[in-house]
Amino acid sequence: MLFVVLAVGSVAAAGALFYAWETPIPPIEPQSVGAPDRDDAKRGASLALLGDCATCHTAPGGAPYAGGLAMPTPFGTIFSTNITPDPQTGVGRWSEQAFIRALRAGVDREGRHLYPAFPYDHFTRVSDDDAKALYAFFMSIDPVNSSPPPNQFLFPLNVRLTLAGWKLLFLRQARFVADPSKDETWNRGKYLVDGLGHCGACHSPRNLLGAERTSASFEGGEAEGWRAYALGRSSRSPVPWDEAALTEYLATGAHAQHGTAQGPMANVVDNLSLVAPADVSAMAHYLASLGKGEGRSDVKMPASSGPGRLPQVAGAQAATPTLPADPGQATYTAVCASCHEGDRPLPLGGMRLGLSTAVAGETPTNLINLVVRGIPASTGGTSRPIMPGFGDVLDDRQISDLADYLRSRVAGKRQWDGTAKAIAEARANP
Ligand code: HEC
Ligand code: HEC
Ligand code: HEC
């Protein structure tokens, strides 16, 4: 018996090791790449924006693509790597083959498995041409000598070989295959949404091992302490999204009936604002085909801000309203209404909250994040909306009463469970 068990066990272990083993790809001489094809590199730059490569591979205040951004995960903290062509600390000695293998199979040049915090489960769909253009772009940028801090994972997750098991279970390496029954724009959109755009990485729920639940695609997920709302037919947006609204929101980060992109979505739309408009509208076209959600028939539309309507100035409401008895409504009237009902223009005018998915959505996370922290003024050149944070002036009780009021009376939905937890989390992670 023992012998049989041992024999079966060692065959299984050998099989696992065989599967887990990836061969190193020899380093190249950095000079041997030559000058990358200019057109390829230019196309690659746009693909890098679609893939948010800079968002993850740049530390706050650091050089673009030089890595070192800390990414907290439920399993430990991982740091993004340097993907500039520096020969010592970046990918300067990586051949095109090694780079493409990393993108599609999550294996580094030396054959080590990479953590799926790098969304290769999506990038695996990228076409040969696009993968090559990305390589040409990364070989064309300035090399930066910089190494990320070591990852902080506990045993056994710090052993990269364990990732082979994760991949066996969850990684389906397959290029995108166009659906001939759909038009070209739809296929382009799906290719970008599922591939480089990795929209599902945030917008789909994950299982206990951190893999996306493909059976529940786009039913809403978590991202860096924010809720990435359900999209498509599970969307909770009060006004259902259509293709035109999606196009405008993705290209500009805002839409009059849907508000503005916040949290990690703000980075996504910053990147999308710089790519070819045709790519953004293709993504919107595909997403719109996933359905609409139910919406609400009774949402108050924003009052038109036609000519002749003067923007309100802070503090210039007609009269101080008498405060309602409901404590949540009282806070709303005293603190929020002047901006959210004033029909002021951006950057200080907020939308009618009855239109916001933050109030109608699946969890209180985003509403609470916004109330506690506000929307900081943009540090870059772009004009962003500004909202003060109220974490210091409202206590937990006032914030949860406010959330209950907005939820039941403004969104017309059942109050959330878990508001207290969301408040504690927003306060703990400023
Ligand atoms: C959501 C965050 C995220 C995005 C988006 C992302 N990466 Fe990464 N990437 C990572 C992390 C984290 C690692 C390190 C994984 C590890 O150490 O196991 C990594 C590793 C890599 C590696 C392996 C480098 C090495 O030295 O081992 C390459 C190559 C790479 N990324 C390229 C890209 C490209 C190209 C894009 C854009 C198309 C991109 N990444 C987008 C997070 C990201
Ligand atoms: C890094 C995580 C992340 C990625 C990647 C991401 N999103 Fe989002 N997305 C979010 C979060 C978080 C929100 C909620 C933001 C807010 O409160 O404004 C959001 C909001 C949205 C909304 C608004 C939904 C609503 O009802 O208000 C749309 C539409 C959207 N994302 C589309 C996309 C598309 C398309 C992609 C891929 C190109 C994408 N997202 C990629 C995190 C992400
Ligand atoms: C000084 C003006 C101002 C005040 C006061 C203010 N907000 Fe805002 N708020 C804004 C602006 C500007 C935005 C961004 C534009 C938008 O998305 O509506 C915003 C956005 C929001 C959003 C996201 C809407 C979306 O889906 O895009 C929510 C939710 C929100 N505010 C809630 C509140 C609550 C609750 C209060 C009271 C505690 C409040 N705000 C007070 C200006 C303000």
mmCIF file with all atom_site columns, N, CA and C in Angstrom, residues 98-162:
data_model
loop_
_atom_site.group_PDB
_atom_site.id
_atom_site.type_symbol
_atom_site.label_atom_id
_atom_site.label_alt_id
_atom_site.label_comp_id
_atom_site.label_asym_id
_atom_site.label_entity_id
_atom_site.label_seq_id
_atom_site.pdbx_PDB_ins_code
_atom_site.Cartn_x
_atom_site.Cartn_y
_atom_site.Cartn_z
_atom_site.occupancy
_atom_site.B_iso_or_equiv
_atom_site.pdbx_formal_charge
_atom_site.auth_seq_id
_atom_site.auth_comp_id
_atom_site.auth_asym_id
_atom_site.auth_atom_id
_atom_site.pdbx_PDB_model_num
ATOM 1   N N  . ALA A 1 98  ? 10.699 36.654 -25.064 1.00 0.00 ? 98  ALA A N  1
ATOM 2   C CA . ALA A 1 98  ? 10.572 36.631 -23.598 1.00 0.00 ? 98  ALA A CA 1
ATOM 3   C C  . ALA A 1 98  ? 9.509  37.615 -23.130 1.00 0.00 ? 98  ALA A C  1
ATOM 4   N N  . PHE A 1 99  ? 9.488  38.793 -23.753 1.00 0.00 ? 99  PHE A N  1
ATOM 5   C CA . PHE A 1 99  ? 8.522  39.814 -23.389 1.00 0.00 ? 99  PHE A CA 1
ATOM 6   C C  . PHE A 1 99  ? 7.093  39.314 -23.667 1.00 0.00 ? 99  PHE A C  1
ATOM 7   N N  . ILE A 1 100 ? 6.910  38.713 -24.836 1.00 0.00 ? 100 ILE A N  1
ATOM 8   C CA . ILE A 1 100 ? 5.565  38.249 -25.210 1.00 0.00 ? 100 ILE A CA 1
ATOM 9   C C  . ILE A 1 100 ? 5.139  37.083 -24.300 1.00 0.00 ? 100 ILE A C  1
ATOM 10  N N  . ARG A 1 101 ? 6.091  36.230 -23.927 1.00 0.00 ? 101 ARG A N  1
ATOM 11  C CA . ARG A 1 101 ? 5.738  35.142 -23.013 1.00 0.00 ? 101 ARG A CA 1
ATOM 12  C C  . ARG A 1 101 ? 5.265  35.701 -21.669 1.00 0.00 ? 101 ARG A C  1
ATOM 13  N N  . ALA A 1 102 ? 5.934  36.762 -21.185 1.00 0.00 ? 102 ALA A N  1
ATOM 14  C CA . ALA A 1 102 ? 5.524  37.363 -19.908 1.00 0.00 ? 102 ALA A CA 1
ATOM 15  C C  . ALA A 1 102 ? 4.090  37.878 -20.011 1.00 0.00 ? 102 ALA A C  1
ATOM 16  N N  . LEU A 1 103 ? 3.811  38.555 -21.120 1.00 0.00 ? 103 LEU A N  1
ATOM 17  C CA . LEU A 1 103 ? 2.506  39.166 -21.314 1.00 0.00 ? 103 LEU A CA 1
ATOM 18  C C  . LEU A 1 103 ? 1.391  38.114 -21.367 1.00 0.00 ? 103 LEU A C  1
ATOM 19  N N  . ARG A 1 104 ? 1.684  36.998 -22.011 1.00 0.00 ? 104 ARG A N  1
ATOM 20  C CA . ARG A 1 104 ? 0.616  36.026 -22.271 1.00 0.00 ? 104 ARG A CA 1
ATOM 21  C C  . ARG A 1 104 ? 0.595  34.853 -21.318 1.00 0.00 ? 104 ARG A C  1
ATOM 22  N N  . ALA A 1 105 ? 1.760  34.511 -20.762 1.00 0.00 ? 105 ALA A N  1
ATOM 23  C CA . ALA A 1 105 ? 1.821  33.312 -19.926 1.00 0.00 ? 105 ALA A CA 1
ATOM 24  C C  . ALA A 1 105 ? 2.214  33.649 -18.492 1.00 0.00 ? 105 ALA A C  1
ATOM 25  N N  . GLY A 1 106 ? 2.566  34.915 -18.212 1.00 0.00 ? 106 GLY A N  1
ATOM 26  C CA . GLY A 1 106 ? 2.932  35.272 -16.850 1.00 0.00 ? 106 GLY A CA 1
ATOM 27  C C  . GLY A 1 106 ? 4.185  34.576 -16.371 1.00 0.00 ? 106 GLY A C  1
ATOM 28  N N  . VAL A 1 107 ? 5.209  34.524 -17.250 1.00 0.00 ? 107 VAL A N  1
ATOM 29  C CA . VAL A 1 107 ? 6.486  33.902 -16.888 1.00 0.00 ? 107 VAL A CA 1
ATOM 30  C C  . VAL A 1 107 ? 7.580  34.912 -17.219 1.00 0.00 ? 107 VAL A C  1
ATOM 31  N N  . ASP A 1 108 ? 8.541  35.123 -16.293 1.00 0.00 ? 108 ASP A N  1
ATOM 32  C CA . ASP A 1 108 ? 9.565  36.121 -16.614 1.00 0.00 ? 108 ASP A CA 1
ATOM 33  C C  . ASP A 1 108 ? 10.680 35.504 -17.464 1.00 0.00 ? 108 ASP A C  1
ATOM 34  N N  . ARG A 1 109 ? 11.659 36.323 -17.862 1.00 0.00 ? 109 ARG A N  1
ATOM 35  C CA . ARG A 1 109 ? 12.671 35.815 -18.790 1.00 0.00 ? 109 ARG A CA 1
ATOM 36  C C  . ARG A 1 109 ? 13.398 34.594 -18.247 1.00 0.00 ? 109 ARG A C  1
ATOM 37  N N  . GLU A 1 110 ? 13.628 34.604 -16.920 1.00 0.00 ? 110 GLU A N  1
ATOM 38  C CA . GLU A 1 110 ? 14.379 33.494 -16.337 1.00 0.00 ? 110 GLU A CA 1
ATOM 39  C C  . GLU A 1 110 ? 13.519 32.271 -16.048 1.00 0.00 ? 110 GLU A C  1
ATOM 40  N N  . GLY A 1 111 ? 12.241 32.325 -16.405 1.00 0.00 ? 111 GLY A N  1
ATOM 41  C CA . GLY A 1 111 ? 11.379 31.150 -16.253 1.00 0.00 ? 111 GLY A CA 1
ATOM 42  C C  . GLY A 1 111 ? 10.572 31.140 -14.974 1.00 0.00 ? 111 GLY A C  1
ATOM 43  N N  . ARG A 1 112 ? 10.627 32.215 -14.184 1.00 0.00 ? 112 ARG A N  1
ATOM 44  C CA . ARG A 1 112 ? 9.845  32.264 -12.941 1.00 0.00 ? 112 ARG A CA 1
ATOM 45  C C  . ARG A 1 112 ? 8.408  32.701 -13.214 1.00 0.00 ? 112 ARG A C  1
ATOM 46  N N  . HIS A 1 113 ? 7.481  32.057 -12.479 1.00 0.00 ? 113 HIS A N  1
ATOM 47  C CA . HIS A 1 113 ? 6.074  32.437 -12.634 1.00 0.00 ? 113 HIS A CA 1
ATOM 48  C C  . HIS A 1 113 ? 5.824  33.808 -12.022 1.00 0.00 ? 113 HIS A C  1
ATOM 49  N N  . LEU A 1 114 ? 4.966  34.603 -12.688 1.00 0.00 ? 114 LEU A N  1
ATOM 50  C CA . LEU A 1 114 ? 4.633  35.934 -12.193 1.00 0.00 ? 114 LEU A CA 1
ATOM 51  C C  . LEU A 1 114 ? 3.267  35.899 -11.509 1.00 0.00 ? 114 LEU A C  1
ATOM 52  N N  . TYR A 1 115 ? 3.103  36.779 -10.545 1.00 0.00 ? 115 TYR A N  1
ATOM 53  C CA . TYR A 1 115 ? 1.831  36.850 -9.825  1.00 0.00 ? 115 TYR A CA 1
ATOM 54  C C  . TYR A 1 115 ? 0.745  37.455 -10.708 1.00 0.00 ? 115 TYR A C  1
ATOM 55  N N  . PRO A 1 116 ? -0.473 36.953 -10.558 1.00 0.00 ? 116 PRO A N  1
ATOM 56  C CA . PRO A 1 116 ? -1.547 37.463 -11.422 1.00 0.00 ? 116 PRO A CA 1
ATOM 57  C C  . PRO A 1 116 ? -2.033 38.865 -11.066 1.00 0.00 ? 116 PRO A C  1
ATOM 58  N N  . ALA A 1 117 ? -1.354 39.565 -10.132 1.00 0.00 ? 117 ALA A N  1
ATOM 59  C CA . ALA A 1 117 ? -1.618 40.998 -9.964  1.00 0.00 ? 117 ALA A CA 1
ATOM 60  C C  . ALA A 1 117 ? -1.290 41.695 -11.285 1.00 0.00 ? 117 ALA A C  1
ATOM 61  N N  . PHE A 1 118 ? -0.378 41.098 -12.037 1.00 0.00 ? 118 PHE A N  1
ATOM 62  C CA . PHE A 1 118 ? -0.106 41.486 -13.432 1.00 0.00 ? 118 PHE A CA 1
ATOM 63  C C  . PHE A 1 118 ? -1.200 40.785 -14.260 1.00 0.00 ? 118 PHE A C  1
ATOM 64  N N  . PRO A 1 119 ? -2.095 41.532 -14.901 1.00 0.00 ? 119 PRO A N  1
ATOM 65  C CA . PRO A 1 119 ? -3.291 40.879 -15.462 1.00 0.00 ? 119 PRO A CA 1
ATOM 66  C C  . PRO A 1 119 ? -3.037 40.100 -16.758 1.00 0.00 ? 119 PRO A C  1
ATOM 67  N N  . TYR A 1 120 ? -2.083 39.145 -16.703 1.00 0.00 ? 120 TYR A N  1
ATOM 68  C CA . TYR A 1 120 ? -1.798 38.357 -17.922 1.00 0.00 ? 120 TYR A CA 1
ATOM 69  C C  . TYR A 1 120 ? -2.940 37.422 -18.276 1.00 0.00 ? 120 TYR A C  1
ATOM 70  N N  . ASP A 1 121 ? -3.855 37.187 -17.292 1.00 0.00 ? 121 ASP A N  1
ATOM 71  C CA . ASP A 1 121 ? -5.024 36.374 -17.657 1.00 0.00 ? 121 ASP A CA 1
ATOM 72  C C  . ASP A 1 121 ? -5.881 37.105 -18.701 1.00 0.00 ? 121 ASP A C  1
ATOM 73  N N  . HIS A 1 122 ? -5.725 38.435 -18.782 1.00 0.00 ? 122 HIS A N  1
ATOM 74  C CA . HIS A 1 122 ? -6.380 39.191 -19.869 1.00 0.00 ? 122 HIS A CA 1
ATOM 75  C C  . HIS A 1 122 ? -5.439 39.400 -21.048 1.00 0.00 ? 122 HIS A C  1
ATOM 76  N N  . PHE A 1 123 ? -4.184 39.760 -20.719 1.00 0.00 ? 123 PHE A N  1
ATOM 77  C CA . PHE A 1 123 ? -3.237 40.100 -21.795 1.00 0.00 ? 123 PHE A CA 1
ATOM 78  C C  . PHE A 1 123 ? -2.936 38.884 -22.681 1.00 0.00 ? 123 PHE A C  1
ATOM 79  N N  . THR A 1 124 ? -3.255 37.686 -22.207 1.00 0.00 ? 124 THR A N  1
ATOM 80  C CA . THR A 1 124 ? -3.031 36.485 -23.002 1.00 0.00 ? 124 THR A CA 1
ATOM 81  C C  . THR A 1 124 ? -3.809 36.545 -24.330 1.00 0.00 ? 124 THR A C  1
ATOM 82  N N  . ARG A 1 125 ? -4.843 37.393 -24.370 1.00 0.00 ? 125 ARG A N  1
ATOM 83  C CA . ARG A 1 125 ? -5.651 37.487 -25.601 1.00 0.00 ? 125 ARG A CA 1
ATOM 84  C C  . ARG A 1 125 ? -5.029 38.403 -26.658 1.00 0.00 ? 125 ARG A C  1
ATOM 85  N N  . VAL A 1 126 ? -3.987 39.144 -26.272 1.00 0.00 ? 126 VAL A N  1
ATOM 86  C CA . VAL A 1 126 ? -3.396 40.132 -27.184 1.00 0.00 ? 126 VAL A CA 1
ATOM 87  C C  . VAL A 1 126 ? -2.803 39.461 -28.427 1.00 0.00 ? 126 VAL A C  1
ATOM 88  N N  . SER A 1 127 ? -3.045 40.059 -29.584 1.00 0.00 ? 127 SER A N  1
ATOM 89  C CA . SER A 1 127 ? -2.580 39.472 -30.855 1.00 0.00 ? 127 SER A CA 1
ATOM 90  C C  . SER A 1 127 ? -1.058 39.580 -30.989 1.00 0.00 ? 127 SER A C  1
ATOM 91  N N  . ASP A 1 128 ? -0.485 38.793 -31.890 1.00 0.00 ? 128 ASP A N  1
ATOM 92  C CA . ASP A 1 128 ? 0.955  38.846 -32.150 1.00 0.00 ? 128 ASP A CA 1
ATOM 93  C C  . ASP A 1 128 ? 1.393  40.257 -32.525 1.00 0.00 ? 128 ASP A C  1
ATOM 94  N N  . ASP A 1 129 ? 0.652  40.864 -33.447 1.00 0.00 ? 129 ASP A N  1
ATOM 95  C CA . ASP A 1 129 ? 1.031  42.198 -33.919 1.00 0.00 ? 129 ASP A CA 1
ATOM 96  C C  . ASP A 1 129 ? 1.069  43.211 -32.784 1.00 0.00 ? 129 ASP A C  1
ATOM 97  N N  . ASP A 1 130 ? 0.041  43.168 -31.943 1.00 0.00 ? 130 ASP A N  1
ATOM 98  C CA . ASP A 1 130 ? -0.018 44.130 -30.843 1.00 0.00 ? 130 ASP A CA 1
ATOM 99  C C  . ASP A 1 130 ? 1.068  43.847 -29.808 1.00 0.00 ? 130 ASP A C  1
ATOM 100 N N  . ALA A 1 131 ? 1.323  42.560 -29.535 1.00 0.00 ? 131 ALA A N  1
ATOM 101 C CA . ALA A 1 131 ? 2.371  42.227 -28.562 1.00 0.00 ? 131 ALA A CA 1
ATOM 102 C C  . ALA A 1 131 ? 3.730  42.724 -29.065 1.00 0.00 ? 131 ALA A C  1
ATOM 103 N N  . LYS A 1 132 ? 3.950  42.570 -30.380 1.00 0.00 ? 132 LYS A N  1
ATOM 104 C CA . LYS A 1 132 ? 5.226  43.032 -30.954 1.00 0.00 ? 132 LYS A CA 1
ATOM 105 C C  . LYS A 1 132 ? 5.334  44.551 -30.903 1.00 0.00 ? 132 LYS A C  1
ATOM 106 N N  . ALA A 1 133 ? 4.211  45.233 -31.161 1.00 0.00 ? 133 ALA A N  1
ATOM 107 C CA . ALA A 1 133 ? 4.227  46.699 -31.106 1.00 0.00 ? 133 ALA A CA 1
ATOM 108 C C  . ALA A 1 133 ? 4.520  47.174 -29.683 1.00 0.00 ? 133 ALA A C  1
ATOM 109 N N  . LEU A 1 134 ? 3.964  46.475 -28.700 1.00 0.00 ? 134 LEU A N  1
ATOM 110 C CA . LEU A 1 134 ? 4.248  46.834 -27.305 1.00 0.00 ? 134 LEU A CA 1
ATOM 111 C C  . LEU A 1 134 ? 5.736  46.671 -27.013 1.00 0.00 ? 134 LEU A C  1
ATOM 112 N N  . TYR A 1 135 ? 6.314  45.563 -27.475 1.00 0.00 ? 135 TYR A N  1
ATOM 113 C CA . TYR A 1 135 ? 7.749  45.344 -27.259 1.00 0.00 ? 135 TYR A CA 1
ATOM 114 C C  . TYR A 1 135 ? 8.557  46.475 -27.893 1.00 0.00 ? 135 TYR A C  1
ATOM 115 N N  . ALA A 1 136 ? 8.196  46.833 -29.136 1.00 0.00 ? 136 ALA A N  1
ATOM 116 C CA . ALA A 1 136 ? 8.919  47.914 -29.827 1.00 0.00 ? 136 ALA A CA 1
ATOM 117 C C  . ALA A 1 136 ? 8.816  49.209 -29.024 1.00 0.00 ? 136 ALA A C  1
ATOM 118 N N  . PHE A 1 137 ? 7.634  49.476 -28.471 1.00 0.00 ? 137 PHE A N  1
ATOM 119 C CA . PHE A 1 137 ? 7.480  50.700 -27.668 1.00 0.00 ? 137 PHE A CA 1
ATOM 120 C C  . PHE A 1 137 ? 8.370  50.650 -26.429 1.00 0.00 ? 137 PHE A C  1
ATOM 121 N N  . PHE A 1 138 ? 8.324  49.539 -25.707 1.00 0.00 ? 138 PHE A N  1
ATOM 122 C CA . PHE A 1 138 ? 9.110  49.499 -24.461 1.00 0.00 ? 138 PHE A CA 1
ATOM 123 C C  . PHE A 1 138 ? 10.615 49.530 -24.728 1.00 0.00 ? 138 PHE A C  1
ATOM 124 N N  . MET A 1 139 ? 11.061 49.023 -25.880 1.00 0.00 ? 139 MET A N  1
ATOM 125 C CA . MET A 1 139 ? 12.485 49.117 -26.214 1.00 0.00 ? 139 MET A CA 1
ATOM 126 C C  . MET A 1 139 ? 12.865 50.547 -26.619 1.00 0.00 ? 139 MET A C  1
ATOM 127 N N  . SER A 1 140 ? 11.852 51.376 -26.938 1.00 0.00 ? 140 SER A N  1
ATOM 128 C CA . SER A 1 140 ? 12.156 52.730 -27.433 1.00 0.00 ? 140 SER A CA 1
ATOM 129 C C  . SER A 1 140 ? 12.165 53.781 -26.324 1.00 0.00 ? 140 SER A C  1
ATOM 130 N N  . ILE A 1 141 ? 11.714 53.410 -25.102 1.00 0.00 ? 141 ILE A N  1
ATOM 131 C CA . ILE A 1 141 ? 11.637 54.433 -24.058 1.00 0.00 ? 141 ILE A CA 1
ATOM 132 C C  . ILE A 1 141 ? 12.967 54.536 -23.302 1.00 0.00 ? 141 ILE A C  1
ATOM 133 N N  . ASP A 1 142 ? 13.114 55.591 -22.497 1.00 0.00 ? 142 ASP A N  1
ATOM 134 C CA . ASP A 1 142 ? 14.377 55.788 -21.779 1.00 0.00 ? 142 ASP A CA 1
ATOM 135 C C  . ASP A 1 142 ? 14.566 54.725 -20.694 1.00 0.00 ? 142 ASP A C  1
ATOM 136 N N  . PRO A 1 143 ? 15.755 54.106 -20.662 1.00 0.00 ? 143 PRO A N  1
ATOM 137 C CA . PRO A 1 143 ? 16.009 53.145 -19.581 1.00 0.00 ? 143 PRO A CA 1
ATOM 138 C C  . PRO A 1 143 ? 16.172 53.859 -18.234 1.00 0.00 ? 143 PRO A C  1
ATOM 139 N N  . VAL A 1 144 ? 15.652 53.270 -17.182 1.00 0.00 ? 144 VAL A N  1
ATOM 140 C CA . VAL A 1 144 ? 15.794 53.845 -15.845 1.00 0.00 ? 144 VAL A CA 1
ATOM 141 C C  . VAL A 1 144 ? 16.339 52.739 -14.942 1.00 0.00 ? 144 VAL A C  1
ATOM 142 N N  . ASN A 1 145 ? 17.405 53.042 -14.197 1.00 0.00 ? 145 ASN A N  1
ATOM 143 C CA . ASN A 1 145 ? 17.980 52.033 -13.307 1.00 0.00 ? 145 ASN A CA 1
ATOM 144 C C  . ASN A 1 145 ? 17.284 52.108 -11.954 1.00 0.00 ? 145 ASN A C  1
ATOM 145 N N  . SER A 1 146 ? 16.451 51.127 -11.674 1.00 0.00 ? 146 SER A N  1
ATOM 146 C CA . SER A 1 146 ? 15.688 51.163 -10.424 1.00 0.00 ? 146 SER A CA 1
ATOM 147 C C  . SER A 1 146 ? 15.095 49.778 -10.150 1.00 0.00 ? 146 SER A C  1
ATOM 148 N N  . SER A 1 147 ? 15.245 49.309 -8.924  1.00 0.00 ? 147 SER A N  1
ATOM 149 C CA . SER A 1 147 ? 14.669 48.000 -8.573  1.00 0.00 ? 147 SER A CA 1
ATOM 150 C C  . SER A 1 147 ? 13.553 48.184 -7.563  1.00 0.00 ? 147 SER A C  1
ATOM 151 N N  . PRO A 1 148 ? 12.457 47.431 -7.713  1.00 0.00 ? 148 PRO A N  1
ATOM 152 C CA . PRO A 1 148 ? 11.369 47.546 -6.738  1.00 0.00 ? 148 PRO A CA 1
ATOM 153 C C  . PRO A 1 148 ? 11.766 46.912 -5.410  1.00 0.00 ? 148 PRO A C  1
ATOM 154 N N  . PRO A 1 149 ? 11.128 47.339 -4.301  1.00 0.00 ? 149 PRO A N  1
ATOM 155 C CA . PRO A 1 149 ? 11.357 46.648 -3.022  1.00 0.00 ? 149 PRO A CA 1
ATOM 156 C C  . PRO A 1 149 ? 10.880 45.202 -3.128  1.00 0.00 ? 149 PRO A C  1
ATOM 157 N N  . PRO A 1 150 ? 11.373 44.305 -2.260  1.00 0.00 ? 150 PRO A N  1
ATOM 158 C CA . PRO A 1 150 ? 10.922 42.903 -2.336  1.00 0.00 ? 150 PRO A CA 1
ATOM 159 C C  . PRO A 1 150 ? 9.430  42.767 -1.965  1.00 0.00 ? 150 PRO A C  1
ATOM 160 N N  . ASN A 1 151 ? 8.768  41.802 -2.589  1.00 0.00 ? 151 ASN A N  1
ATOM 161 C CA . ASN A 1 151 ? 7.352  41.546 -2.279  1.00 0.00 ? 151 ASN A CA 1
ATOM 162 C C  . ASN A 1 151 ? 7.182  41.045 -0.864  1.00 0.00 ? 151 ASN A C  1
ATOM 163 N N  . GLN A 1 152 ? 6.012  41.305 -0.291  1.00 0.00 ? 152 GLN A N  1
ATOM 164 C CA . GLN A 1 152 ? 5.740  40.825 1.069   1.00 0.00 ? 152 GLN A CA 1
ATOM 165 C C  . GLN A 1 152 ? 4.612  39.809 1.053   1.00 0.00 ? 152 GLN A C  1
ATOM 166 N N  . PHE A 1 153 ? 4.967  38.562 0.754   1.00 0.00 ? 153 PHE A N  1
ATOM 167 C CA . PHE A 1 153 ? 3.994  37.473 0.815   1.00 0.00 ? 153 PHE A CA 1
ATOM 168 C C  . PHE A 1 153 ? 4.432  36.490 1.886   1.00 0.00 ? 153 PHE A C  1
ATOM 169 N N  . LEU A 1 154 ? 3.478  35.866 2.546   1.00 0.00 ? 154 LEU A N  1
ATOM 170 C CA . LEU A 1 154 ? 3.830  34.845 3.522   1.00 0.00 ? 154 LEU A CA 1
ATOM 171 C C  . LEU A 1 154 ? 3.977  33.500 2.820   1.00 0.00 ? 154 LEU A C  1
ATOM 172 N N  . PHE A 1 155 ? 4.729  32.585 3.450   1.00 0.00 ? 155 PHE A N  1
ATOM 173 C CA . PHE A 1 155 ? 4.843  31.236 2.943   1.00 0.00 ? 155 PHE A CA 1
ATOM 174 C C  . PHE A 1 155 ? 3.444  30.610 2.881   1.00 0.00 ? 155 PHE A C  1
ATOM 175 N N  . PRO A 1 156 ? 3.027  29.843 1.912   1.00 0.00 ? 156 PRO A N  1
ATOM 176 C CA . PRO A 1 156 ? 3.796  29.388 0.749   1.00 0.00 ? 156 PRO A CA 1
ATOM 177 C C  . PRO A 1 156 ? 3.670  30.298 -0.467  1.00 0.00 ? 156 PRO A C  1
ATOM 178 N N  . LEU A 1 157 ? 2.974  31.436 -0.310  1.00 0.00 ? 157 LEU A N  1
ATOM 179 C CA . LEU A 1 157 ? 2.742  32.245 -1.508  1.00 0.00 ? 157 LEU A CA 1
ATOM 180 C C  . LEU A 1 157 ? 4.001  32.936 -2.005  1.00 0.00 ? 157 LEU A C  1
ATOM 181 N N  . ASN A 1 158 ? 5.023  33.038 -1.133  1.00 0.00 ? 158 ASN A N  1
ATOM 182 C CA . ASN A 1 158 ? 6.268  33.648 -1.583  1.00 0.00 ? 158 ASN A CA 1
ATOM 183 C C  . ASN A 1 158 ? 7.064  32.704 -2.482  1.00 0.00 ? 158 ASN A C  1
ATOM 184 N N  . VAL A 1 159 ? 6.616  31.443 -2.586  1.00 0.00 ? 159 VAL A N  1
ATOM 185 C CA . VAL A 1 159 ? 7.276  30.501 -3.491  1.00 0.00 ? 159 VAL A CA 1
ATOM 186 C C  . VAL A 1 159 ? 6.563  30.575 -4.840  1.00 0.00 ? 159 VAL A C  1
ATOM 187 N N  . ARG A 1 160 ? 7.260  31.074 -5.835  1.00 0.00 ? 160 ARG A N  1
ATOM 188 C CA . ARG A 1 160 ? 6.603  31.320 -7.120  1.00 0.00 ? 160 ARG A CA 1
ATOM 189 C C  . ARG A 1 160 ? 6.094  30.049 -7.789  1.00 0.00 ? 160 ARG A C  1
ATOM 190 N N  . LEU A 1 161 ? 6.696  28.900 -7.431  1.00 0.00 ? 161 LEU A N  1
ATOM 191 C CA . LEU A 1 161 ? 6.239  27.647 -8.033  1.00 0.00 ? 161 LEU A CA 1
ATOM 192 C C  . LEU A 1 161 ? 4.757  27.375 -7.727  1.00 0.00 ? 161 LEU A C  1
ATOM 193 N N  . THR A 1 162 ? 4.279  27.877 -6.562  1.00 0.00 ? 162 THR A N  1
ATOM 194 C CA . THR A 1 162 ? 2.865  27.623 -6.231  1.00 0.00 ? 162 THR A CA 1
ATOM 195 C C  . THR A 1 162 ? 1.943  28.274 -7.269  1.00 0.00 ? 162 THR A C  1
#
